[in-house]
Tab-separated table of C-alpha atoms in Angstrom:
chain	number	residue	atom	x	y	z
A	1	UNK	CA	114.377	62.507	71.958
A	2	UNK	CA	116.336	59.901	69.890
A	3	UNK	CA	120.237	60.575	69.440
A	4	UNK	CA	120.702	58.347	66.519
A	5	UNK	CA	120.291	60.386	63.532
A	6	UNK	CA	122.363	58.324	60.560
A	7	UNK	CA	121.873	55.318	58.985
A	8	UNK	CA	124.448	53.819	61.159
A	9	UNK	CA	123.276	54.385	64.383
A	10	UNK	CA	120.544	52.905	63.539
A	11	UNK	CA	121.604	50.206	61.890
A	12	UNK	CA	123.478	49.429	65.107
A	13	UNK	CA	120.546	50.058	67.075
A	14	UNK	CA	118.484	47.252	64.469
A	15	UNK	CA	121.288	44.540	65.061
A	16	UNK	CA	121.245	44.925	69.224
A	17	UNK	CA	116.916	44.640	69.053
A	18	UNK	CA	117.199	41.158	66.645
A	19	UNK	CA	120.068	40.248	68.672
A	20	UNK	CA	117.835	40.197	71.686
A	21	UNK	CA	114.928	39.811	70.375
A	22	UNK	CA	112.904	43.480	71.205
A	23	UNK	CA	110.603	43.537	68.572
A	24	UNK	CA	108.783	46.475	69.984
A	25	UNK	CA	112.167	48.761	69.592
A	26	UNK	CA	112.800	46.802	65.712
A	27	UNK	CA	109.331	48.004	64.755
A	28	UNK	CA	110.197	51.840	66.498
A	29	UNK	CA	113.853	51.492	64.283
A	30	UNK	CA	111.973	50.846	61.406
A	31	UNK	CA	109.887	53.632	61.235
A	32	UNK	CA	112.968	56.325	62.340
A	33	UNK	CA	114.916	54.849	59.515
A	34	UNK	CA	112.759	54.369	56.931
A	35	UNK	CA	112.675	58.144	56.138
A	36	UNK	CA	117.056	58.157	56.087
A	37	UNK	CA	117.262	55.258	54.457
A	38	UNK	CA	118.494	55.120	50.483
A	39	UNK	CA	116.946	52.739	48.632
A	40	UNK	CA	120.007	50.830	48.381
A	41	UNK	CA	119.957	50.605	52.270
A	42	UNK	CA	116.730	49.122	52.272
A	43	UNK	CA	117.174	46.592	49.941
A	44	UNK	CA	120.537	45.099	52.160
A	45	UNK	CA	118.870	45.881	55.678
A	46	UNK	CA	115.375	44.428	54.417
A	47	UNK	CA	117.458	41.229	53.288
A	48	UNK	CA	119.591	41.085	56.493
A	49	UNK	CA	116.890	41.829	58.990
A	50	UNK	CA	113.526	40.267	57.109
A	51	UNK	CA	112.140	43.939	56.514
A	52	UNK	CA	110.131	42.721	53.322
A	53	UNK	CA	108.119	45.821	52.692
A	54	UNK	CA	111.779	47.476	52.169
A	55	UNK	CA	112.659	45.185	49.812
A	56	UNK	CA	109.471	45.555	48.040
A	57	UNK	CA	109.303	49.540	47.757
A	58	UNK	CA	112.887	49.646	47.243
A	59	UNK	CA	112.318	47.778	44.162
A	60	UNK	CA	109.796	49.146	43.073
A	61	UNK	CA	110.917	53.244	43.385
């Protein structure tokens, strides 16, 4: 359904929903990413885009 599939894309999807404010499509990026996402990614896009629980289970993994 989606066409983003890396990292990336939906990192650039991320910026455009906090840009203009759709929280309903951060919380949809969040949970398509989350299983992509190194740990290292979470820790810089939890920092960059407020995703605390990232930050949190990156940490601690």
């Amino acid at each position: 359904m989606y066409t983003a599939t890396t990292v990336d894309e939906w990192t650039a999807i991320l910026h455009i929903t906090v840009r203009w404010g759709f929280g309903s499509i951060r919380t949809l990026f969040i949970k398509h990413l989350a299983p992509i996402a190194t740990e290292i990614d979470k820790i810089v896009l939890g920092r960059q885009y407020g995703i605390d629980q990232w930050i949190h289970e990156a940490f601690i993994a």
